[in-house]
XYZ file of C-alpha atoms in Angstrom:
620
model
C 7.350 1.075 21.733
C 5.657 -0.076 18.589
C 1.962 0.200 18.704
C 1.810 -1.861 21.939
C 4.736 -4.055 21.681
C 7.645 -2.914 23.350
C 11.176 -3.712 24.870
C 12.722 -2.382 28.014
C 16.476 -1.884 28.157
C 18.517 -0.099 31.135
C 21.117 2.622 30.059
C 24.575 1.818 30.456
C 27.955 3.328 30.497
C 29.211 0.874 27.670
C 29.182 2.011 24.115
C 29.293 -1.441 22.820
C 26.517 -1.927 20.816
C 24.899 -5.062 19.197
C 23.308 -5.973 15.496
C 20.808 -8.455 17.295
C 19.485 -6.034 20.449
C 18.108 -2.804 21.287
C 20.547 -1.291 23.209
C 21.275 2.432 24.737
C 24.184 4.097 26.297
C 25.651 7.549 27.592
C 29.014 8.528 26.230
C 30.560 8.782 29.657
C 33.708 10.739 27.670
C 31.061 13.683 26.422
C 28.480 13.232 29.485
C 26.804 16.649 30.264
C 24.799 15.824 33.685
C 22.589 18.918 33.065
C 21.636 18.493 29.361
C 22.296 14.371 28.669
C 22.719 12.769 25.311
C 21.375 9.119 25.619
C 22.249 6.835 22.290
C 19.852 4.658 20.811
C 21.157 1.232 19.113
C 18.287 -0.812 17.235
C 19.299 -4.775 15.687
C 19.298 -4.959 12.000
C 15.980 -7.136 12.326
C 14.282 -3.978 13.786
C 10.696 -3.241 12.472
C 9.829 -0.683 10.377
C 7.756 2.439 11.731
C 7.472 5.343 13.978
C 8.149 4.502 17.329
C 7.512 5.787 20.911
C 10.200 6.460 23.052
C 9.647 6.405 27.366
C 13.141 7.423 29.271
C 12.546 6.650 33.004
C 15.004 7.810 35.677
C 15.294 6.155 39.354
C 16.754 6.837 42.100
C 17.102 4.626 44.662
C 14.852 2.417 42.916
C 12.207 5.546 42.996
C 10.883 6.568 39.709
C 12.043 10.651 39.314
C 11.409 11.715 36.420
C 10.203 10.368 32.762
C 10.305 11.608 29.206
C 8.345 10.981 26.080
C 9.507 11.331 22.533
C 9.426 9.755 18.981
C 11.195 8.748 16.228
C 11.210 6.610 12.796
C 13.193 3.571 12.097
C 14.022 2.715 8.588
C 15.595 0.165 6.445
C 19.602 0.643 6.645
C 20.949 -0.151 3.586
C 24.069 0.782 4.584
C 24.290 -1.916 7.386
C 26.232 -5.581 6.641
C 23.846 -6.852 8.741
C 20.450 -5.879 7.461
C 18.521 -8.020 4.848
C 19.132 -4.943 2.264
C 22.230 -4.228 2.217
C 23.775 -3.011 -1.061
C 27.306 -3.076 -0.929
C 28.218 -0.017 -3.145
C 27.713 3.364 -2.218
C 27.410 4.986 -5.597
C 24.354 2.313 -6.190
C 23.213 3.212 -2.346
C 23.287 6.857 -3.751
C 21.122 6.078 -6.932
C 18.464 3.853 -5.319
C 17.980 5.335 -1.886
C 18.505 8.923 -1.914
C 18.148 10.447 -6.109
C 14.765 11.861 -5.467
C 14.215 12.211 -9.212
C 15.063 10.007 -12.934
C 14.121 8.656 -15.640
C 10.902 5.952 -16.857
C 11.338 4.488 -20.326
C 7.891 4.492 -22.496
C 7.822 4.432 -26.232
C 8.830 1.278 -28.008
C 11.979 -1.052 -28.145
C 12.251 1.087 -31.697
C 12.122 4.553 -30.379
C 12.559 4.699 -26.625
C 11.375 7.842 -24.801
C 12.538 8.968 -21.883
C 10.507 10.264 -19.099
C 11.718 12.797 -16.642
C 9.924 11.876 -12.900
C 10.547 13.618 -9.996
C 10.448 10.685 -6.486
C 10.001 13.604 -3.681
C 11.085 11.794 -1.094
C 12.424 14.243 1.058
C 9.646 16.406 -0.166
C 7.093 17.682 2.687
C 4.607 15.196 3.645
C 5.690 12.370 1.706
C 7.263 10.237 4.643
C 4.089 10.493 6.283
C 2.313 9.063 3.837
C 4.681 6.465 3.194
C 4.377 5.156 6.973
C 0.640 5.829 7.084
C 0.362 3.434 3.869
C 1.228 0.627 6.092
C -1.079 1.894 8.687
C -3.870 2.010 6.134
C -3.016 -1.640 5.304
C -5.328 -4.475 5.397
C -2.721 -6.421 7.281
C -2.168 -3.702 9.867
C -5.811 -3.123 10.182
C -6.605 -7.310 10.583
C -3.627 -7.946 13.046
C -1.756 -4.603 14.181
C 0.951 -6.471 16.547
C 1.372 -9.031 13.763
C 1.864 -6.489 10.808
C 4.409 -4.529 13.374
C 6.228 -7.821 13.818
C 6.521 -8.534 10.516
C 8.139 -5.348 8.992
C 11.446 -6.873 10.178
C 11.092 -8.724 7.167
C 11.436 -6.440 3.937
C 9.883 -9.349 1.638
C 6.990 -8.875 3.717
C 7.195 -4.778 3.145
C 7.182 -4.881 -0.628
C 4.325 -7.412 -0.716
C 2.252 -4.655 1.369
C 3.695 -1.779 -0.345
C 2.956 -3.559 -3.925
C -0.492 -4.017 -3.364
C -1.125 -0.746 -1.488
C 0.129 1.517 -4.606
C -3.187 -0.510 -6.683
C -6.541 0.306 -4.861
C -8.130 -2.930 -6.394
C -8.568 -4.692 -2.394
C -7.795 -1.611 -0.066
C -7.691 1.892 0.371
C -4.578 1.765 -2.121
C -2.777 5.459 -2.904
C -3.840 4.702 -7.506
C -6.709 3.754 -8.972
C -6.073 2.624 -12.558
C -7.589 3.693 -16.060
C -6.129 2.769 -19.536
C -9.201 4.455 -21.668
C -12.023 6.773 -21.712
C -12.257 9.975 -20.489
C -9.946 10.884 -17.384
C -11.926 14.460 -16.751
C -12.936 13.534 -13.067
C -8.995 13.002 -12.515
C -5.804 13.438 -13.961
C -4.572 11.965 -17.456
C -1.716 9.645 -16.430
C 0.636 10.964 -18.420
C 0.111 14.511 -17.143
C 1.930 13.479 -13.755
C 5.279 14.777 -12.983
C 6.325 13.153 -10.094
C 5.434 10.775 -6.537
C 4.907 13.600 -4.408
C 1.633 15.167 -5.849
C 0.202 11.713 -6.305
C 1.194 10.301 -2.395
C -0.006 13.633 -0.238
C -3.272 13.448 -2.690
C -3.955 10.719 -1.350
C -2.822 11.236 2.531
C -4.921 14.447 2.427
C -8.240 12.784 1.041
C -8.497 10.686 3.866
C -7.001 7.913 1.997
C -9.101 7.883 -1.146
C -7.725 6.375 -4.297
C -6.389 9.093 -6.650
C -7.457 9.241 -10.055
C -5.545 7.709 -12.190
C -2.230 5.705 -12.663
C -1.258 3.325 -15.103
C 1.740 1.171 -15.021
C 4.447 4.114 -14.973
C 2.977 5.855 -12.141
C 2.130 2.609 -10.590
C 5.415 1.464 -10.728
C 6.815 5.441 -10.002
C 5.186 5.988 -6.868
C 6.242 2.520 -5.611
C 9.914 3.120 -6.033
C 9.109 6.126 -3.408
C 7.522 4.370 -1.219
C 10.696 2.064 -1.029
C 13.348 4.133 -1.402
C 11.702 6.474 1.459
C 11.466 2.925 3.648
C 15.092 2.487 3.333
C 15.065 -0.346 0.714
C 17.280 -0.090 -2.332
C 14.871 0.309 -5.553
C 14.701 1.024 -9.387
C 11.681 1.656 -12.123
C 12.009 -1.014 -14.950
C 10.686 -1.062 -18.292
C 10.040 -4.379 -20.024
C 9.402 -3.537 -23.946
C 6.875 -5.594 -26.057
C 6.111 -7.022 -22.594
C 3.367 -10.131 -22.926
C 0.370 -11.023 -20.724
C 0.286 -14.614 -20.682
C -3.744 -14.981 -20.229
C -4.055 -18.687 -20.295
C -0.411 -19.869 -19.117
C 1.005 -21.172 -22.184
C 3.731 -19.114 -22.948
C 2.340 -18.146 -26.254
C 0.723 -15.374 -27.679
C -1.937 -15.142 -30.300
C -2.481 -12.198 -32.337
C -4.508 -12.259 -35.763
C -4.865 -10.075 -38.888
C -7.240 -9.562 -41.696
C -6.279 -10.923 -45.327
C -5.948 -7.058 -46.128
C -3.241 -6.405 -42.852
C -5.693 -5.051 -40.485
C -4.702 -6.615 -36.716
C -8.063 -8.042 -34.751
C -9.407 -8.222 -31.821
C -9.513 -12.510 -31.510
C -7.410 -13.007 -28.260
C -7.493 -12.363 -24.608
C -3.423 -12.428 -24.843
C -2.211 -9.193 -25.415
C 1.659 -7.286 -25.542
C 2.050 -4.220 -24.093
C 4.427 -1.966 -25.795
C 6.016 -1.393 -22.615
C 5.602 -2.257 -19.069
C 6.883 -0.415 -16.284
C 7.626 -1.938 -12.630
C 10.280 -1.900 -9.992
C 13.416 -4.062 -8.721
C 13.692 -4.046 -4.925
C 17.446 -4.853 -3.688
C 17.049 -7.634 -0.748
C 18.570 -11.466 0.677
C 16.198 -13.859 -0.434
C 16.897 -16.769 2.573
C 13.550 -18.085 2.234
C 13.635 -19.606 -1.319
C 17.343 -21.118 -0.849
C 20.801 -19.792 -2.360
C 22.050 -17.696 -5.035
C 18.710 -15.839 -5.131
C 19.643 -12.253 -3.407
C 19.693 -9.062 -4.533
C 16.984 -7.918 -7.314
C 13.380 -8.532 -7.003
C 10.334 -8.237 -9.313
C 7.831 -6.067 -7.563
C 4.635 -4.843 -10.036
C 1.974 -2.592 -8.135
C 0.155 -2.870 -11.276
C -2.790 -4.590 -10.935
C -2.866 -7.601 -13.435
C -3.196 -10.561 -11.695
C -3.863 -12.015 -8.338
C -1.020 -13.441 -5.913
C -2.413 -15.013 -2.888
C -5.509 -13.519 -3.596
C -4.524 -10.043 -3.962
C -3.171 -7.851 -6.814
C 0.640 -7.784 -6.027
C 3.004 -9.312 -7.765
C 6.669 -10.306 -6.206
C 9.009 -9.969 -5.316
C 10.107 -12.917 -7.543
C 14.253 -13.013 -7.558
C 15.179 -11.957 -11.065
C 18.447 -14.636 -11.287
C 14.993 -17.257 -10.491
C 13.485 -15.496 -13.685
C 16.182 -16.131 -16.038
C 16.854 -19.411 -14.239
C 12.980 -20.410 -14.749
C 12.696 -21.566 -11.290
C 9.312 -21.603 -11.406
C 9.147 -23.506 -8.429
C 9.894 -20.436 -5.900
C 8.433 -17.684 -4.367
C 6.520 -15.224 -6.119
C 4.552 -15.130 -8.814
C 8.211 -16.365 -10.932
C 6.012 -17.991 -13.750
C 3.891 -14.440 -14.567
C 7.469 -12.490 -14.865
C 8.706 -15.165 -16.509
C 6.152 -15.121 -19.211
C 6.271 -11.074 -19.617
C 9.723 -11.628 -21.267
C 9.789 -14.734 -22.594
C 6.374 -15.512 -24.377
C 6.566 -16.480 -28.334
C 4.401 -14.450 -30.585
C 2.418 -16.885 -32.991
C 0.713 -14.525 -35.766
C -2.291 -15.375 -37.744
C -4.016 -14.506 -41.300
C -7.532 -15.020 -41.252
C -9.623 -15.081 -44.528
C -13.335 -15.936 -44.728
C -13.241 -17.548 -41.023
C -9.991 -19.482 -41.579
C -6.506 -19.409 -40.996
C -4.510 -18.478 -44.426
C -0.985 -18.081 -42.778
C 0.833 -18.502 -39.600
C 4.110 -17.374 -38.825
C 6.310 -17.639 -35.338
C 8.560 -14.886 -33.783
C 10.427 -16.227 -30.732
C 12.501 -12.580 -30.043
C 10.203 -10.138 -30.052
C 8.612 -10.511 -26.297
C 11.280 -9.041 -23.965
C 13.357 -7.394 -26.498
C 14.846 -5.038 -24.282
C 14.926 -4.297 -20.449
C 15.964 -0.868 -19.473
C 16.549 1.011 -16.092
C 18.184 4.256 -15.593
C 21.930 3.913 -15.304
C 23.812 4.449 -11.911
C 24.825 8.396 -11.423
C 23.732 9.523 -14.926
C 20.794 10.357 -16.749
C 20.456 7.090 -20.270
C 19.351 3.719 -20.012
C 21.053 0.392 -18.878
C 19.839 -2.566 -20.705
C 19.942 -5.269 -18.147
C 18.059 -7.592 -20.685
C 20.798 -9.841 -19.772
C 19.604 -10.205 -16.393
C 16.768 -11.345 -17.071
C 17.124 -14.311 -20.091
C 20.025 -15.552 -22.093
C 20.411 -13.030 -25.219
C 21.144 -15.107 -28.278
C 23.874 -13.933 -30.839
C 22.167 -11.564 -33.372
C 21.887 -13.523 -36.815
C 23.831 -12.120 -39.469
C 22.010 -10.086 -42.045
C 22.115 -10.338 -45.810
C 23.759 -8.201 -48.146
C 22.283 -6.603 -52.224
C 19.186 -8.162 -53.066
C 18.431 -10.215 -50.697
C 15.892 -10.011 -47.928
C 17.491 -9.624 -44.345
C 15.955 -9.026 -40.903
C 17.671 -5.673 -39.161
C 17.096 -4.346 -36.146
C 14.549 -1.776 -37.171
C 12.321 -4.089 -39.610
C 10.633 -7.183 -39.608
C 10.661 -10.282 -42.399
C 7.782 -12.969 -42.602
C 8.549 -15.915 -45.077
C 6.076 -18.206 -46.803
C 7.525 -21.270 -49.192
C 7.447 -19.006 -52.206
C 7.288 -15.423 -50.847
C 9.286 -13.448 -48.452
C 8.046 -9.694 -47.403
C 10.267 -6.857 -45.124
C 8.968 -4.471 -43.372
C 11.399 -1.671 -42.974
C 11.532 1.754 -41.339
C 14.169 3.104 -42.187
C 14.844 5.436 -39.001
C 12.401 6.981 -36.010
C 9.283 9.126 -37.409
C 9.364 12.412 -35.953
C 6.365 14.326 -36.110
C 6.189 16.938 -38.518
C 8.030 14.734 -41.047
C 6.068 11.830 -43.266
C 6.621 8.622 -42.458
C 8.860 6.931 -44.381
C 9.431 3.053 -44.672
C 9.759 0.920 -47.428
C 8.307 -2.859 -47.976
C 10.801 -4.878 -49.814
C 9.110 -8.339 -52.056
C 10.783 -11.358 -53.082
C 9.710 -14.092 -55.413
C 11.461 -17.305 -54.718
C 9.939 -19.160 -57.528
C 11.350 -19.845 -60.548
C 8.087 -18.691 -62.357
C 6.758 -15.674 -62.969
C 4.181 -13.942 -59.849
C 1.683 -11.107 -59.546
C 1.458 -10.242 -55.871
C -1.328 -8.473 -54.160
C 0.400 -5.732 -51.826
C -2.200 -4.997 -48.757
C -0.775 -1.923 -46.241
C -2.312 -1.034 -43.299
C -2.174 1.466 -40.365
C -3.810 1.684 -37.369
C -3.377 3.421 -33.960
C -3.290 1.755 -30.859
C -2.283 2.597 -27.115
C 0.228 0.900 -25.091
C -1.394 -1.690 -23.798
C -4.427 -2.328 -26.092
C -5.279 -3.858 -29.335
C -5.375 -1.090 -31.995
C -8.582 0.858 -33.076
C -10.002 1.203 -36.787
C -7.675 1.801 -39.486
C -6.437 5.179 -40.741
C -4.590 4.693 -43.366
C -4.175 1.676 -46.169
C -2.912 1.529 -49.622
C -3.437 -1.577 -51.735
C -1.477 -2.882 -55.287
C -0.483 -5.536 -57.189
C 3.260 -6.155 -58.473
C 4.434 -8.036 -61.281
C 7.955 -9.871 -60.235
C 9.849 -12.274 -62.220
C 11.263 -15.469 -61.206
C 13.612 -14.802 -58.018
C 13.346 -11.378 -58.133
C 13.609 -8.548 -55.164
C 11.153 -5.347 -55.245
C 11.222 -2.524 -53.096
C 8.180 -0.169 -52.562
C 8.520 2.970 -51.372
C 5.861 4.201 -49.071
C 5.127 7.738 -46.771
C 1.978 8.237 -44.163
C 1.970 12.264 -44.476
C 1.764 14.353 -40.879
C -1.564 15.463 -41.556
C -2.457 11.691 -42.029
C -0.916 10.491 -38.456
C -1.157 13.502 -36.157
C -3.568 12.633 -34.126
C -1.484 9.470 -33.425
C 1.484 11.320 -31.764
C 2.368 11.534 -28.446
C 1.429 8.487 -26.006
C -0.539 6.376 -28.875
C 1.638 4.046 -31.025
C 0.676 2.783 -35.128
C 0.613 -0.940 -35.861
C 1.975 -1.050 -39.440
C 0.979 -4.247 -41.177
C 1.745 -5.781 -44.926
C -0.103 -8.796 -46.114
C 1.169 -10.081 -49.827
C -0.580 -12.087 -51.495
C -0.045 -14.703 -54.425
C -2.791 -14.322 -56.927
C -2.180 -17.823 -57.905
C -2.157 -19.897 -55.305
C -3.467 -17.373 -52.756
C -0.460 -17.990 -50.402
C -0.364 -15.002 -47.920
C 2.575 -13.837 -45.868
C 2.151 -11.136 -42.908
C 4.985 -8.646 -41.671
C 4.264 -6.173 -39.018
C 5.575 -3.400 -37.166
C 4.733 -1.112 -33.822
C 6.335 2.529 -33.541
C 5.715 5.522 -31.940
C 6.275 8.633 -33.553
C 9.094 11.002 -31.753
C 7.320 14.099 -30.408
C 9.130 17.416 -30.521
C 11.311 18.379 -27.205
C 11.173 21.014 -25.134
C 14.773 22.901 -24.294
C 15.588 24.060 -20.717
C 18.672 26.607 -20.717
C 19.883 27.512 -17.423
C 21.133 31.298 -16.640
C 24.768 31.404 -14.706
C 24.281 27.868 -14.349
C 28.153 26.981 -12.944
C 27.230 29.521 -9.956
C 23.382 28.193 -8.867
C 23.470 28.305 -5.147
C 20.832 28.197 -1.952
C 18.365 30.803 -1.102
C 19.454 32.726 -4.242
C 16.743 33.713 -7.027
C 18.137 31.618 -10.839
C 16.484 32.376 -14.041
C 15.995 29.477 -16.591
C 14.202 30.198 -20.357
C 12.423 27.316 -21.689
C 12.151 27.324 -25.189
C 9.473 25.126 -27.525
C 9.454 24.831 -31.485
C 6.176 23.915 -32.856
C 7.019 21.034 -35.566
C 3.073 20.206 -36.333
C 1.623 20.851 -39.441
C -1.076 23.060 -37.822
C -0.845 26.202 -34.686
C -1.014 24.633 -31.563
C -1.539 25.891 -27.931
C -1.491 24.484 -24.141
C 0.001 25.129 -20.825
C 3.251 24.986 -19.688
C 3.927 23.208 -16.435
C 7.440 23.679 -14.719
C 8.046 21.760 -11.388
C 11.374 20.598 -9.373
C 11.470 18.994 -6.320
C 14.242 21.470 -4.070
C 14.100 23.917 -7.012
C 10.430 25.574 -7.029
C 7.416 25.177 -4.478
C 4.779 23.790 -6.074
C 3.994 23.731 -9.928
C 4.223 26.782 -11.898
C 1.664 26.934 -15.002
C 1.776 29.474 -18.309
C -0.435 29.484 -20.857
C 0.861 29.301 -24.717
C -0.933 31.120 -26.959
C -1.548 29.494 -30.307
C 1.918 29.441 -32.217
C 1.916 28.695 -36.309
C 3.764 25.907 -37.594
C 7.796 26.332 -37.133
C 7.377 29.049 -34.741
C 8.978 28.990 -31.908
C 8.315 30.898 -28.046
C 10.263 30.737 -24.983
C 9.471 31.557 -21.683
C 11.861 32.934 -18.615
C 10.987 31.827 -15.229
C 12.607 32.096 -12.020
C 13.194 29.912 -8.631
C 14.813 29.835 -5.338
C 16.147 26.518 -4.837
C 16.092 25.175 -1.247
C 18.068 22.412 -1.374
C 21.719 21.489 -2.238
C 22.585 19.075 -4.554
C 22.298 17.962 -8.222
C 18.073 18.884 -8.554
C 15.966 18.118 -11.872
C 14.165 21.104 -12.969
C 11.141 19.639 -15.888
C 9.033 20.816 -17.860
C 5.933 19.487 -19.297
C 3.509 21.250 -22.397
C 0.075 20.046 -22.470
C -1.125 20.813 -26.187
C -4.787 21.271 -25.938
C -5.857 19.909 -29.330
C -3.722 16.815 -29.493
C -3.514 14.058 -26.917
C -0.086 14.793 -26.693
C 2.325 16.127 -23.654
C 6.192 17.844 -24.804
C 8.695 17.521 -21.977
C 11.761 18.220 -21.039
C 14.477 18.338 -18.127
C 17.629 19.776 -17.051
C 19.662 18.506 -13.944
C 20.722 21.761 -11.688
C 24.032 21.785 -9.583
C 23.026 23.418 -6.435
C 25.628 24.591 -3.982
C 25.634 25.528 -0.523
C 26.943 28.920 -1.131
């Protein structure tokens, strides 16, 4: 039974079993007439949920005795015939049962990766995974409709992706990108699914406070993978949002480099959502296996903020003709970039960058702990253009070149700020005319998050270089720590150069988004070839303070099967280049390969360290 739907089947003898009907049977080879066991079969097309179970027993066409019981049907993976199916085991391994990884934040120049724990096999959490489609608006409009429909796992992620958001329902996030997060928790200050999904189960099933598109996306791949369906986090880097459908977007900048608020478009340094593994029979052929699901709520599909599952093959195929919501992915990795100068209320230069939406597309790699680009999934890549040698200007992967008729400007970093260390890039000039030029040189810096448009500038420098006819300059430029620091951690700098002809008041624009690398913490595991069940393991976490200034915090240590709970020390201020460590202990309770993490929340920087180690855990 399934809410009030049911089937009846008689118990047989046979242990022939079929994908297409419920079906139970006694092993007559094993039968113990005192203490029975009865076999259940379900067909692959079963529904998902927790269902009742009635065993009646007649004699002589008398009713005896009866029996009531429970139990939860799943997706099966694992089955040829169900609609997610993965055919590999090692991948069935990865996205069904790893119950922690990895999210990539940062940006396509310095990629950070995030240690998350999913908990599903923690306490509690496949409760609220089940009660998330009770909560539903579909369940809660048509109850034997909903339970007819979770045969159908296209159906499921539609549900599941707009249940994570709380935007129409009684969703498990609520989402915040600024101000003050003091009535809730800071976004980034989440470890893992678990804390964020029996939250909200316990509240009565009140939004928690507050995700953003990590979490979002996080939380969702535990929903699925606790479900039974096959699912990984994605991260789309320099990811546009499309506002007005044309596949472009806008940005502008001030005559002296400083980026402006003009557009509704906007690129996120990063967006985060999931791939679901499923057949896709309802929008034709050669359109299984991954699927765009994004429980971040951006825009509306069918009235509701979900998004998907739109079959990535239909992405890079721009089949934006099919089921769902193909033409919004499409755009989040395909989108040109069309930049603007604006002097005075008009437009002084316009340049065109075609490669830098979608640069790269990462997910955690199958059975170990780095990134696999799958970019390639997603759109043709084109063969990298061949850079330029001496003198000459040439685009790299780690700078960026704007070009007027007369003037060509680089923006180069060099390699990844780390913070502690100035910031070191250089911006490299070139007069193409055959005349002599004096340049205006505008820099300018400003911090940003994420997903916004940067704030007020925090650091410019302005000049003016002489350069003769065809001739190459490079300036040499630093932002010092104490000039940036309150930019590490989550926030990234927009870096802009606007040169200027003096003469003809030509202006070219280069530009450049980084984060700046925050220090790490180390985990060191004692005896950690012999780390078994039940048995108490000492680990020493260690932290080096690389600011400029003492800093303090707390220390948060969690791991799903490693440590109940959260454990949470408090550092006392340590000078600059110090260094503390601190020993802690745990009982793990469960076998396996476990991630033990650690997270320091500074309290006078908006800035968390982390760190992981994966833990071997045997039996005995």
């Amino acid at each position: 039974m399934l809410g009030r739907l049911f089937v009846v089947m008689p118990v047989t003898f046979s242990k022939k079993v079929s994908p297409r009907h419920w079906m139970a049977y006694i092993d007559p080879e094993e039968l113990n007439p005192q203490n029975p066991s009865i076999f259940i079969s379900s067909p692959a097309s079963a529904a998902v949920g927790c269902y009742g179970f009635q065993l009646y027993v007649f004699k002589q066409g008398v009713k005896k005795t009866s029996a009531f019981s429970k139990f939860t049907l799943l997706c099966n993976p694992w089955c040829r015939e169900d609609a997610v199916y993965i055919p590999f085991e090692d991948q069935r391994e990865e996205y069904i049962q790893n119950d922690s990884g990895l999210l990539f934040v940062g940006t396509s120049k310095n990629i950070v990766s995030r240690p998350w724990s999913f908990d599903q096999f923690e306490p509690g959490v496949l409760e609220a995974c089940l009660n998330l489609l009770q909560v539903s608006p579909q369940h809660q409009k048509n109850r034997n409709m909903d339970y007819l429909n979770r045969n159908n796992p296209i159906y499921i992620s539609r549900v599941v992706s707009a249940m994570i958001n709380s935007k129409d329902d009684r969703g498990v996030l609520t989402g915040k990108w600024d101000g003050s997060f003091k009535d809730g928790v800071n976004p980034s200050l989440w470890t893992g699914s678990g804390d964020v999904l029996t939250q909200w189960a316990e509240s009565g099933y009140s939004p928690v406070k507050y995700g953003q598109c990590w979490v979002f996306a996080a939380v969702m791949c535990t929903v699925m993978r606790v479900l039974g369906i096959p699912c990984r986090v994605i991260t789309n880097f320099n990811s546009a949002h499309d506002t007005n459908d044309n596949l472009v977007i806008e940005e502008y900048y001030s005559e002296t480099g400083q980026k402006l608020k003009h557009s509704n478009d906007s690129i996120w340094n990063f967006h985060v959502w999931v791939e679901c593994w499923m057949s896709r029979r309802d929008v034709g052929p050669g359109m299984d296996g991954w699927q765009v699901l994004d429980p971040t709520p951006q825009e509306r599909s069918g009235g509701v903020f979900c998004c998907g599952p739109a079959p990535v093959k239909a992405v890079k195929d721009r089949r934006i003709d099919l089921f769902f919501d193909i033409p919004f992915v499409y755009a989040e990795v395909n989108a040109d970039v069309h930049a603007f100068v604006v002097s005075e209320g008009r437009v002084v230069s316009h340049s065109k960058d075609t490669e830098r939406v979608g640069s790269l597309i990462y997910t955690k790699a199958v059975g170990v702990h780095r990134h696999q680009n799958i970019t390639g999934d997603y759109k043709s890549i084109k063969s990298p253009s061949s850079t330029l040698s001496g003198s000459s200007a040439a685009m790299s992967e780690d700078s960026t070149l704007s070009r007027g008729s007369g003037m060509v400007v680089l923006l180069d970093l060099g390699k990844v700020p780390i913070a502690g260390e100035p910031v070191h890039f250089t911006v490299k000039v070139m007069n193409k005319h055959r005349v002599a030029k004096r340049m205006k040189v505008h820099l300018n810096a400003q911090a940003k998050e994420y997903n916004h448009s940067p704030s007020d500038t925090f650091w410019e420098s302005h000049g003016v270089v002489q350069l003769a006819p065809m001739e190459v300059k490079v300036i040499h430029q630093q932002i010092l720590p104490a000039e940036y620091e309150n930019v590490v951690g989550d926030d990234v700098i927009n870096l802009a150069v606007v040169l200027e002809d003096l003469a003809s008041h030509e202006r070219v624009l280069a530009s450049e988004e980084f984060n700046i690398a925050s220090p790490q913490l180390t985990i060191e595991i004692a005896n950690a070839d012999s780390v078994v069940l039940r048995k108490e393991q000492a680990a020493i976490v260690t932290f080096t303070n690389t600011f400029s200034h003492p800093v303090s915090g707390v220390l948060t240590v969690a791991g799903a099967g490693l440590i109940q709970g959260k454990v949470n020390f408090r550092m006392l201020p340590l000078r600059p280049g110090g260094s503390v460590m601190q020993r802690i202990t745990f009982i793990p309770t469960k076998w396996g390969t476990k991630m033990l993490q650690a997270r320091l929340s500074l309290s006078d920087i908006n800035s968390a360290i982390r760190g992981f180690k994966m833990v071997l855990v045997c039996r005995a």
